[in-house]
Coordinates of C-alpha atoms and ligand atoms in Angstrom, one line a residue:
X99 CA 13.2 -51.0 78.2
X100 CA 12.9 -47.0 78.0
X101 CA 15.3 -45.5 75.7
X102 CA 17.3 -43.3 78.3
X103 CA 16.9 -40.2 76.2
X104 CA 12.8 -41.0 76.2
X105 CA 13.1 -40.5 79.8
X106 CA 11.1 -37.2 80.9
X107 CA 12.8 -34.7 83.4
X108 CA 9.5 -35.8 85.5
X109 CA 10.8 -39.3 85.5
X110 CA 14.4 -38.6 86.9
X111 CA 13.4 -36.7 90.0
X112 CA 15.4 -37.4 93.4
X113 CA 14.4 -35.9 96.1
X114 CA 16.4 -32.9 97.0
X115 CA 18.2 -32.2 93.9
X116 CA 18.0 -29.0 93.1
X117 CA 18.5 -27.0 89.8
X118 CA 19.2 -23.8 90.9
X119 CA 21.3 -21.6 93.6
X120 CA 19.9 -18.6 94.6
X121 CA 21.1 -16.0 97.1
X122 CA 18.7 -15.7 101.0
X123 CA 15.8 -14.1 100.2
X124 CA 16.6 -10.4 102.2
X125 CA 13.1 -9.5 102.1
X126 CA 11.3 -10.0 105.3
X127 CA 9.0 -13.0 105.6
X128 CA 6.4 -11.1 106.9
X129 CA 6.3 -8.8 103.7
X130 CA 5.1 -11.9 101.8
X131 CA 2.5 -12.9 104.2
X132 CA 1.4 -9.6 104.8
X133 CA 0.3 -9.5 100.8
X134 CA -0.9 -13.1 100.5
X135 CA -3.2 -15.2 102.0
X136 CA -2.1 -18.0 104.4
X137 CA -4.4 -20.3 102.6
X138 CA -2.5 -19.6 99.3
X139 CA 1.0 -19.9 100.3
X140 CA 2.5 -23.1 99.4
X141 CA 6.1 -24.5 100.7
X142 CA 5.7 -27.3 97.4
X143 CA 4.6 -27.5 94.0
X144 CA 3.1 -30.8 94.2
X145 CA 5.2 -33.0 91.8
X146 CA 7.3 -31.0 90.5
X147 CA 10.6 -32.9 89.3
X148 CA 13.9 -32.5 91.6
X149 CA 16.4 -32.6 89.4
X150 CA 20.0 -30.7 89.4
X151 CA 21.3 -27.5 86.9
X152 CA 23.1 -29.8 84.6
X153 CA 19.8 -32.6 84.5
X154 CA 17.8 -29.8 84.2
X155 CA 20.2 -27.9 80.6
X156 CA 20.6 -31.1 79.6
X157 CA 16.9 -32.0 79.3
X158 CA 16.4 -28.5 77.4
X159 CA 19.1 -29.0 75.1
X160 CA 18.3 -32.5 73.8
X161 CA 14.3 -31.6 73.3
X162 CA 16.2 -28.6 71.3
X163 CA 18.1 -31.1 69.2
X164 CA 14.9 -32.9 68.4
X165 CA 13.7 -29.9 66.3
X166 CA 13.8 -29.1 62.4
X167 CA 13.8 -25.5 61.5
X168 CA 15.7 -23.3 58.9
X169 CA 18.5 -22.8 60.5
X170 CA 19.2 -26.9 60.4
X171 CA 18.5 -27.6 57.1
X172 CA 16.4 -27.0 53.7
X173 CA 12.8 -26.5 54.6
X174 CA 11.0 -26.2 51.0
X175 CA 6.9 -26.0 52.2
X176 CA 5.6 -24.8 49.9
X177 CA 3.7 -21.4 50.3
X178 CA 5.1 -20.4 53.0
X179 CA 8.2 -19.4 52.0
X180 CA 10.7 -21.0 54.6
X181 CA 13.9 -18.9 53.7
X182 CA 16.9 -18.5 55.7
X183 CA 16.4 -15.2 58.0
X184 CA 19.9 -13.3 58.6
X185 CA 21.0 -12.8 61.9
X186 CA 21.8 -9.2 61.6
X187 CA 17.6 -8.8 61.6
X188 CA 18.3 -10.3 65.0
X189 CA 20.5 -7.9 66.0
X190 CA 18.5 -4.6 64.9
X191 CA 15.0 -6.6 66.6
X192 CA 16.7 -6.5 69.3
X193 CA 18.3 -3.0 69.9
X194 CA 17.6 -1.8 73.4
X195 CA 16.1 1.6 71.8
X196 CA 13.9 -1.1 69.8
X197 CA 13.4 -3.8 72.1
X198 CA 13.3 -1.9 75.4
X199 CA 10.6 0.7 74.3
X200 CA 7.0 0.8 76.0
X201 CA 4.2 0.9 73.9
X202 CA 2.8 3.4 75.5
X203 CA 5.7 6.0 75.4
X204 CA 5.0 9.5 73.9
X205 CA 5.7 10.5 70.5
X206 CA 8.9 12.4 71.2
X207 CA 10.0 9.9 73.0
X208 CA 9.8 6.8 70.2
X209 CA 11.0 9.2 67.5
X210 CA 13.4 7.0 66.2
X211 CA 11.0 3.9 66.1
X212 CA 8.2 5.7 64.4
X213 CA 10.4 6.4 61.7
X214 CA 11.4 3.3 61.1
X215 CA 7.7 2.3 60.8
X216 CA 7.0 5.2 58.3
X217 CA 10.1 3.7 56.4
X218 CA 8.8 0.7 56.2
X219 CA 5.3 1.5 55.0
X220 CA 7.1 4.0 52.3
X221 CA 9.4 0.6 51.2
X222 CA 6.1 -2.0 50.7
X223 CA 4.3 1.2 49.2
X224 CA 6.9 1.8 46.6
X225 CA 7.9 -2.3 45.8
X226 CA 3.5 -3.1 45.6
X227 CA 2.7 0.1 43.8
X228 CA -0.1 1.0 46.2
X229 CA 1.1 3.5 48.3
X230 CA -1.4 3.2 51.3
X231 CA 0.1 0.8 54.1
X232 CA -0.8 -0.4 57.2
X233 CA 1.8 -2.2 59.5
X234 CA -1.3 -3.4 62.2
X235 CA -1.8 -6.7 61.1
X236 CA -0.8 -9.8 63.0
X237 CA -1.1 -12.2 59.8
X238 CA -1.4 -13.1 56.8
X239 CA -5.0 -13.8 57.6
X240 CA -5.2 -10.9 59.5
X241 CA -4.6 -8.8 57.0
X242 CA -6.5 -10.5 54.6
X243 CA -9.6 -9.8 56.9
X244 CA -8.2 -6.1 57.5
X245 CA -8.0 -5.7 53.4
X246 CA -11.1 -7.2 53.1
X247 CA -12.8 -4.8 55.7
X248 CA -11.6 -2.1 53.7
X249 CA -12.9 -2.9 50.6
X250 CA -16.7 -2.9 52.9
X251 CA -15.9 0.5 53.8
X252 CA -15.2 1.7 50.3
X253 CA -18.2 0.3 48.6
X254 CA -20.3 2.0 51.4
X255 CA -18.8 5.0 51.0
X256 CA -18.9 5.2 47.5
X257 CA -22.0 3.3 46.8
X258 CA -23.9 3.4 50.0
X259 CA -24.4 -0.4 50.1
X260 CA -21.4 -2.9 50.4
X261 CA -22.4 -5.5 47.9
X262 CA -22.9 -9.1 49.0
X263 CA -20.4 -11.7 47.0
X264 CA -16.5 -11.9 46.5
X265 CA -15.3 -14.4 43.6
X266 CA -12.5 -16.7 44.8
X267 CA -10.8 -19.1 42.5
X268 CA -10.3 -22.8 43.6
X269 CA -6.8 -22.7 44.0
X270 CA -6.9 -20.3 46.6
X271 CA -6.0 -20.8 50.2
X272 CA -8.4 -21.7 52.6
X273 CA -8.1 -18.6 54.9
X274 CA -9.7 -16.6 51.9
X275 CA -13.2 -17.6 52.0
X276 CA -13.1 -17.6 55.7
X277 CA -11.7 -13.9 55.4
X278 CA -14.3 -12.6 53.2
X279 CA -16.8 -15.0 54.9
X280 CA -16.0 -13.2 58.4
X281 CA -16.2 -10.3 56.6
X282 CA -19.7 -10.6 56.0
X283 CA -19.6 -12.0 52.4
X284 CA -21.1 -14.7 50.5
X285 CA -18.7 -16.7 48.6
X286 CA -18.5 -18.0 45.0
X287 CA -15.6 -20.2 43.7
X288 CA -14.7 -19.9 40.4
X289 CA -12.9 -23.0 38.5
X290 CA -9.0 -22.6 37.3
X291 CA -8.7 -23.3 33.7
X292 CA -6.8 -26.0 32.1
X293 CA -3.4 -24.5 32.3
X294 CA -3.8 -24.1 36.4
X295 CA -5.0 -20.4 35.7
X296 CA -7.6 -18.0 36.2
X297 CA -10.3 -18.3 33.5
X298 CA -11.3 -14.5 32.5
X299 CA -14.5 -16.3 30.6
X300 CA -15.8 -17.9 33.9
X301 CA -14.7 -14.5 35.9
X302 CA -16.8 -12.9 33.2
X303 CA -19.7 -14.8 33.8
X304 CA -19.7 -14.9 37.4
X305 CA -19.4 -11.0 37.9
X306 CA -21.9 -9.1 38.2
X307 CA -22.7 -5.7 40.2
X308 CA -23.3 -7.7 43.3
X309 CA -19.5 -9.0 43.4
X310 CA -17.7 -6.8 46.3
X311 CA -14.5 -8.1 45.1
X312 CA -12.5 -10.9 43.2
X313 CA -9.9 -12.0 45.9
X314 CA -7.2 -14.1 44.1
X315 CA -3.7 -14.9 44.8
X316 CA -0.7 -14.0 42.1
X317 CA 1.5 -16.1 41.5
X318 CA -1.5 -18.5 42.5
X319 CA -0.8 -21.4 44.6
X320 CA -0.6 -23.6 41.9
X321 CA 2.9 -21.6 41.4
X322 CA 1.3 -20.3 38.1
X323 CA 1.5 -16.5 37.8
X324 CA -1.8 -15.5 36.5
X325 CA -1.3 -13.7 32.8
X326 CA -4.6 -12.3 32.5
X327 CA -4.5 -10.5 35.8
X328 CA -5.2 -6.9 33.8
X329 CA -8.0 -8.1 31.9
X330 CA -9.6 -9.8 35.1
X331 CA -9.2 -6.7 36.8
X332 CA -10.6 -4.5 33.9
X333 CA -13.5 -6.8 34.0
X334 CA -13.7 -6.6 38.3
X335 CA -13.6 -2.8 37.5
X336 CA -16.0 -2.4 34.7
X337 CA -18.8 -3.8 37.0
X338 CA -17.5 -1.2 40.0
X339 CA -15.8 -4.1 42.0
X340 CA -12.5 -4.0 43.5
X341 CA -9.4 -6.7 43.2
X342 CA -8.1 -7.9 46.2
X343 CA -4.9 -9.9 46.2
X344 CA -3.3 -12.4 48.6
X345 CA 0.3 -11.3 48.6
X346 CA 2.0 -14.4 50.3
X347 CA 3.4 -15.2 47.1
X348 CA 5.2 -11.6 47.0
X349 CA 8.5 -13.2 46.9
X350 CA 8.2 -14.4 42.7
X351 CA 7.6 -10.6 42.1
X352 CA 9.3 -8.5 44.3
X353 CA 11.5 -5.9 42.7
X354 CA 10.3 -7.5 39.7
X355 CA 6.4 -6.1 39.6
X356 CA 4.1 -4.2 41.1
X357 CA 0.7 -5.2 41.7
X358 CA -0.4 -1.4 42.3
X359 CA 0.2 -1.6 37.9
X360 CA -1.6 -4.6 36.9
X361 CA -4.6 -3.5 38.6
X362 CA -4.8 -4.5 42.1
X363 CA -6.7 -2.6 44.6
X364 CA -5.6 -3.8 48.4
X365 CA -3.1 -6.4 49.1
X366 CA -2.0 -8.0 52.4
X367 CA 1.6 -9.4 52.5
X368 CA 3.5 -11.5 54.6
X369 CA 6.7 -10.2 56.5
X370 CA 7.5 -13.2 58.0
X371 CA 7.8 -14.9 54.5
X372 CA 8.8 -12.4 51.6
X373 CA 10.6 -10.3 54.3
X374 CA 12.4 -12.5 55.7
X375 CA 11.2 -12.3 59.4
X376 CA 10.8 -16.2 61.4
X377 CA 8.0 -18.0 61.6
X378 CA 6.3 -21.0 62.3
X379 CA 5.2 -22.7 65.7
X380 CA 2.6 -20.2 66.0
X381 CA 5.2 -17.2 66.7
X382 CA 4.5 -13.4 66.0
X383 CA 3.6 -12.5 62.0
X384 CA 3.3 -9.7 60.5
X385 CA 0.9 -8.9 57.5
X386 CA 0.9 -5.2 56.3
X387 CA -1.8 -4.4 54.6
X388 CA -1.2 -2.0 50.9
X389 CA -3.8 -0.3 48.6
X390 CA -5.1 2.3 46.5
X391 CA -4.4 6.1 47.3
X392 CA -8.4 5.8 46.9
X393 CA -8.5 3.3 49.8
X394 CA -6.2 6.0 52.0
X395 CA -9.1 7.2 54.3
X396 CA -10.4 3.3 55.1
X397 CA -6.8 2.2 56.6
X398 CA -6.7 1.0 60.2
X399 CA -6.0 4.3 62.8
X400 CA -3.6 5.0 63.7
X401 CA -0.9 5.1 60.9
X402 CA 2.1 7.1 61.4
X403 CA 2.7 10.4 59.4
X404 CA 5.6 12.4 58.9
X405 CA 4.8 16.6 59.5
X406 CA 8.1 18.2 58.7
X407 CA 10.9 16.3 60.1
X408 CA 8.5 14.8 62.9
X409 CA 6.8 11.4 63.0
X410 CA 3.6 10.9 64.8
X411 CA 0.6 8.6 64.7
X412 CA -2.5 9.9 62.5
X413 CA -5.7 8.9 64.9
X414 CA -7.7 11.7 63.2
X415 CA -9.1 9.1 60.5
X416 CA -13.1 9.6 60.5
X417 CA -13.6 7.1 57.6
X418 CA -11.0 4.4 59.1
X419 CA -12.5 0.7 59.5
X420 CA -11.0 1.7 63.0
X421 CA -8.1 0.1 64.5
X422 CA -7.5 -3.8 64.3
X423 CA -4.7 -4.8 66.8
X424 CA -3.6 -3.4 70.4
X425 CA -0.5 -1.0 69.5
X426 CA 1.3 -1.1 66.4
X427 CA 2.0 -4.4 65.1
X428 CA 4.8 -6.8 66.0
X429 CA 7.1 -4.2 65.7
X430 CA 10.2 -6.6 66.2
X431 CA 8.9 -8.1 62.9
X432 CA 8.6 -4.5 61.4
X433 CA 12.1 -3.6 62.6
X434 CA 13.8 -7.0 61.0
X435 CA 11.7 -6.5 57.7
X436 CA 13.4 -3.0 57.9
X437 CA 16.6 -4.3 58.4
X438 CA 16.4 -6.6 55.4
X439 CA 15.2 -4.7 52.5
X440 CA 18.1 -1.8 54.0
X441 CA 20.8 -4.7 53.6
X442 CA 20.0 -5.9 50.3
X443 CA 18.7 -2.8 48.6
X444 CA 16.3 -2.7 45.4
X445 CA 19.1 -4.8 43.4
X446 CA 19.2 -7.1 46.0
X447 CA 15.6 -7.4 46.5
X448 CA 15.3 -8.3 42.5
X449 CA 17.8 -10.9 43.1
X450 CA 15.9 -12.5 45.9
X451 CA 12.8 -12.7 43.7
X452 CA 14.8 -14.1 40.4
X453 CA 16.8 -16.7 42.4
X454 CA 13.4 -18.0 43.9
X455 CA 12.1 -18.6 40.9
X456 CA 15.0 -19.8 38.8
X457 CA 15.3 -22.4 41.9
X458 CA 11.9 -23.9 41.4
X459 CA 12.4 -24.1 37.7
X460 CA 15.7 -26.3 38.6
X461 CA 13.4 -28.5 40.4
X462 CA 10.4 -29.2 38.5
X463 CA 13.0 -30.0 35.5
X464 CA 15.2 -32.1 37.8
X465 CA 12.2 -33.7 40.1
X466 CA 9.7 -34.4 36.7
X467 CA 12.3 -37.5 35.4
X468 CA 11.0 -39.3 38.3
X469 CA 7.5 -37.4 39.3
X470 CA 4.1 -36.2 37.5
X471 CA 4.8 -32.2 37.5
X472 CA 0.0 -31.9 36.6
X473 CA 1.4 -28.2 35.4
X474 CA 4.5 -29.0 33.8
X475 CA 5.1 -25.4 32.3
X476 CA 7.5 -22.2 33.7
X477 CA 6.5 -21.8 36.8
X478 CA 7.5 -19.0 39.7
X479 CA 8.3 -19.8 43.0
X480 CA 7.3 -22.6 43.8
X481 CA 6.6 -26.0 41.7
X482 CA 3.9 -28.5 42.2
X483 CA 4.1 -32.4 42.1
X484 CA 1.8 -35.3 42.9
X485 CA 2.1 -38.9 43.8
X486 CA 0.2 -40.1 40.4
X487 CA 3.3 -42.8 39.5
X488 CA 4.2 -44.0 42.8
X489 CA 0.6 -44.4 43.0
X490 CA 1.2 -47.8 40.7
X491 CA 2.8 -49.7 43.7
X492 CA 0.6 -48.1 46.6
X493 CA 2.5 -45.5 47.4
X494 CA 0.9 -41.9 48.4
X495 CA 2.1 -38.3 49.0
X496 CA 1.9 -39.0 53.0
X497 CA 4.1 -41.8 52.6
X498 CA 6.6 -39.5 50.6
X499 CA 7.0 -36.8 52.8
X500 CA 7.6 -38.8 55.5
X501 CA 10.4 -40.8 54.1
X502 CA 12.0 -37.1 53.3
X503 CA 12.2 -36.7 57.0
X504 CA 14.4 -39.9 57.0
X505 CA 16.4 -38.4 54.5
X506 CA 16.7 -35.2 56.9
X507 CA 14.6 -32.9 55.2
X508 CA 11.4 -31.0 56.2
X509 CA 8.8 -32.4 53.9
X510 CA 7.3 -29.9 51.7
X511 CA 3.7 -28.9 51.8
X512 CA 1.7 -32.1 51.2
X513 CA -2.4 -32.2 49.8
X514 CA -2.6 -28.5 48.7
X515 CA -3.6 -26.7 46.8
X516 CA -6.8 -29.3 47.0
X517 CA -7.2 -28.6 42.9
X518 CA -4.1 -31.0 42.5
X519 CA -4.6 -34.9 43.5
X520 CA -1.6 -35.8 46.0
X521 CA -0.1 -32.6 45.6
X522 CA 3.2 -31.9 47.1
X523 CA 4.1 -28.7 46.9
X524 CA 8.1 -27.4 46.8
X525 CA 9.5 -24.0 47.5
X526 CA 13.0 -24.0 47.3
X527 CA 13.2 -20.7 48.1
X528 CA 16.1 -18.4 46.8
X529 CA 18.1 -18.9 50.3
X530 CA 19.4 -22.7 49.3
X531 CA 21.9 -22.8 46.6
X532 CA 22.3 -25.7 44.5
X533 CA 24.6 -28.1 45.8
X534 CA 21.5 -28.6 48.7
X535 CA 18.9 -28.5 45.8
X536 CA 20.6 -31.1 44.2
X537 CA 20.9 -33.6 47.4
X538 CA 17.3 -32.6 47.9
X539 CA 16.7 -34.2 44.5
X540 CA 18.7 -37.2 45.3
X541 CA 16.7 -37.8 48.3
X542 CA 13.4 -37.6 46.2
X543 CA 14.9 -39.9 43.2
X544 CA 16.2 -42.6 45.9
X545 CA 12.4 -42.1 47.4
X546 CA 11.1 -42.9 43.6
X547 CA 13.4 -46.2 43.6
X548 CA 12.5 -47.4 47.0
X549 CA 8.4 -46.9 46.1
X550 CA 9.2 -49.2 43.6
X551 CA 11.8 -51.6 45.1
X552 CA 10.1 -51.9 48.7
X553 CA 7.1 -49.6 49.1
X554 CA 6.5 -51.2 52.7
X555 CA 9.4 -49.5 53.9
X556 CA 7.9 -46.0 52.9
X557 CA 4.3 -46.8 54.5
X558 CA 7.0 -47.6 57.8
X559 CA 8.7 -44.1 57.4
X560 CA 10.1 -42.0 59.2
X561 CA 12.4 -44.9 61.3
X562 CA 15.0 -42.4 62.4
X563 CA 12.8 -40.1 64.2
X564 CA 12.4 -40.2 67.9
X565 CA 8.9 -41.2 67.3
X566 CA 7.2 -42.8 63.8
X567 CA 3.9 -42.1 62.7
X568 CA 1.2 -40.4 64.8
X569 CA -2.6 -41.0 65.2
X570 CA -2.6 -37.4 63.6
X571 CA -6.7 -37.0 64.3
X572 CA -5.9 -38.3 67.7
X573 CA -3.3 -35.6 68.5
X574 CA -5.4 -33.0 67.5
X575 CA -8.4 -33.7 69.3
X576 CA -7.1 -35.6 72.4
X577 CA -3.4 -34.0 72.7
X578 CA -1.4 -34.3 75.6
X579 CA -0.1 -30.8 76.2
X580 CA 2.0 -31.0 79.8
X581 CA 2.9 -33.7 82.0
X582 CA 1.0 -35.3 84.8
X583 CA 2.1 -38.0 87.1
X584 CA 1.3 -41.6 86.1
X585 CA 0.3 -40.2 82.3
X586 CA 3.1 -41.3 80.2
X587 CA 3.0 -39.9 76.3
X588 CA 4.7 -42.8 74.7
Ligands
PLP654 C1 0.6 -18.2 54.4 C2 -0.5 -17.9 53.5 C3 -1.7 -17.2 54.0 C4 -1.9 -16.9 55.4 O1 -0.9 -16.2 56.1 P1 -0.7 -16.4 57.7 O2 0.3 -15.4 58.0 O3 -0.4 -17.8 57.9 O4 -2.0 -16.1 58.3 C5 -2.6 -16.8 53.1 N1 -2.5 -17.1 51.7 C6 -1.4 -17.7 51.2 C7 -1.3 -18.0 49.8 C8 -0.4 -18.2 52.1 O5 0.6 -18.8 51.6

């Protein structure tokens, strides 16, 4: 028999139940068919569920319930920083001066908003060292792509000719080589060395003065910060290429260094992680793209300026890559990020970064009694396992993570970075204190006993969820998106 709760809202229709009481329409009837066709006027929506208010809230609510997120417990995925977003960012997002204002509303009459986006791009100019910021892009890809356009425009500007390669190292995440690939570049990968960093011997070998750029990621995604990040740039420079670096990892450095000093040339970061704006579920980013003041005149138009005590948008930009997103950006996301670097402050900021970091360190030394840590050394934000002793009795990563879920925690990023075999990757994050590290660690120690006490239970995992394992290749390339009569998704 159907678990009730499995029922859909489809499934419970009666005829003539109604979810809603609205007052008489006090339009005339004739209005509506004056505007629309006859032919397309319809008295039913074929098989639509009649249900009542409460059926109706109550369906809602309990899909609601079946959800994870941050604001239900400790969601450590690693690289994309899952912290705990305040609610006050809420608030300020959603300001009628903020959330009420038309994109298209003059200058003088957005004053106040412009300002905060001038703010903003002063705050990521000062904390990155590279004081030229655009708040257009949508992503963290997005800007990546936006960065990387940038560093086209440059080298024809400067050189005439763009160059043809950018050097990416094979830690890095996949949206890199598909950035610079879109971008118009061929890609080389250069190996990590032994100690999961960059080697400055194989960068030296591979540049040459047909490398546009060496795109690489610091702290890396192997959670490694990468120590010889002046001399790789010195050796990017001294061949006239530039150093682009993926910022998602901002939140190990921030208020701590500045890329801008250890020789980066164009960064994109990632509001919705270091700063502390949601994400996930394919909901508005926001990835602000920072460089040189040499890279000023390439920037997306517009940007906004300040002229006095006035703020207005700059579209006067002759040798801009030209402008990358309808309007200005998510500016909710812009607002909260502006809201949470105003409530913490510089100190606070540091904090944030040093807490991070001190909370992966707690777990590789807790999780590597029971765990292969491949780069067991001080890591930043994030810490890096794999599945190499569970291995012994069958047992793999997948199998892991989903047994977390059981133990009512998000897994953590599984299978990347694609350098580690059965990598599962773990970002605390600085949000979680350690009382939920520790029963985090529990969880993952009673996981080790159970892979060796009863590994079929694990390949069974999760058995508390509403549903157990999917055909994942299945859902992705057949998925059942809506409901249609007689299609049933169980
Ligand atoms: C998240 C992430 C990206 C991509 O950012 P999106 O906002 O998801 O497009 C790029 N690089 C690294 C290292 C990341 O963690």
């Amino acid at each position: 028999m159907t678990d009730e709760r499995d029922r859909l809202i489809f499934e419970k229709t009666h005829e003539g139940r109604r979810g809603y009481s609205i007052p008489a329409q006090d339009v005339p009837s004739t209005t509506v068919e004056r505007s629309v066709p006859a032919d397309l006027v319809r008295d039913e929506i074929a098989g639509f569920p009649e249900v009542s208010e409460n059926n109706l809230v109550r369906h809602y609510t309990r899909l609601s319930t079946w959800n994870y997120g941050v604001d239900t417990g400790m969601y450590p995925l690693g690289s994309c920083t899952m912290k705990y977003n305040p609610k006050i960012n809420e608030t300020a997002a959603r300001l009628g001066g903020f959330g009420g204002l038309h994109p298209l509303a003059p200058e003088s009459a957005v004053q106040g908003a412009l300002k905060v986006m001038y703010a903003l791009q002063e705050m990521l100019g000062e904390t990155t060292g590279l004081p030229s910021v655009t708040l257009q892009p949508a992503a963290g890809a997005h800007g990546e792509l936006t960065g990387m356009m940038m560093v086209r425009k440059r080298l024809e500007d400067r050189d005439g000719k763009p160059r043809s390669l950018v050097l990416i190292p094979d830690s890095a995440h996949g949206t890199n080589p598909s950035s610079a690939h879109l971008c118009g570049y061929d890609v080389r990968e250069i190996r990590s060395g032994t100690a999961g960093n960059l080697s400055t011997d194989a960068l030296a070998e591979a540049m040459t003065e047909d490398v546009a750029a060496l795109m690489l990621t610091n702290p890396n995604t192997l959670g490694m910060f990468e120590d010889e990040i002046v001399k790789a740039a010195a050796i990017v420079h001294a061949r006239g290429g530039l150093v682009y670096c993926d910022g998602a990892n901002m939140n190990a450095l921030i208020g701590k260094a500045r890329p801008g000093d250890f020789g980066v040339d164009v960064m994109h970061l990632n509001l919705h992680k270091t700063f502390s704006t949601p994400h996930g579920g394919g909901g508005p980013g926001s990835g602000p793209v920072v460089a040189t003041r040499e890279m000023y005149p390439h920037l997306p138009a517009p940007i906004v300026v300040k002229a006095g005590d006035r703020f207005r948008l700059d579209f006067d930009r002759p040798k801009s890559i030209g402008r990358v997103k309808a309007f200005h950006g998510n500016f909710g996301m812009i607002v909260r990020a502006y809201a949470y670097i105003r409530a913490l402050g510089p100190d606070g900021l540091r904090d944030t970064a040093e807490n991070a970091v001190l909370n992966a360190n707690y777990a590789r030394v807790r999780l590597r009694e029971r765990y292969d840590v491949p780069y067991d050394r001080i890591n930043m934000h994030e810490v890096i396992l794999s599945d190499h002793r569970q291995n012994a009795n069958g047992v793999t990563t997948l199998d892991i993570a989903k047994r977390l879920i059981d133990y009512g925690f998000h897994p953590p990023t599984i299978y990347f970075p694609l350098v580690v075999h059965g990598a599962i990757m773990v970002e605390p994050t600085e949000s979680e204190g350690v009382d939920e590290l520790d029963r985090f660690v529990d969880a993952m120690f009673a996981i080790a006993d159970e892979a060796e006490r009863d590994p079929d239970l694990l390949k069974r995992a999760p058995v508390t969820t509403r549903r157990s394992r999917f055909d994942e290749a299945a859902a992705a390339r057949k998925p059942i998106l809506r409901w249609k009569p007689g299609i049933s998704a169980a």
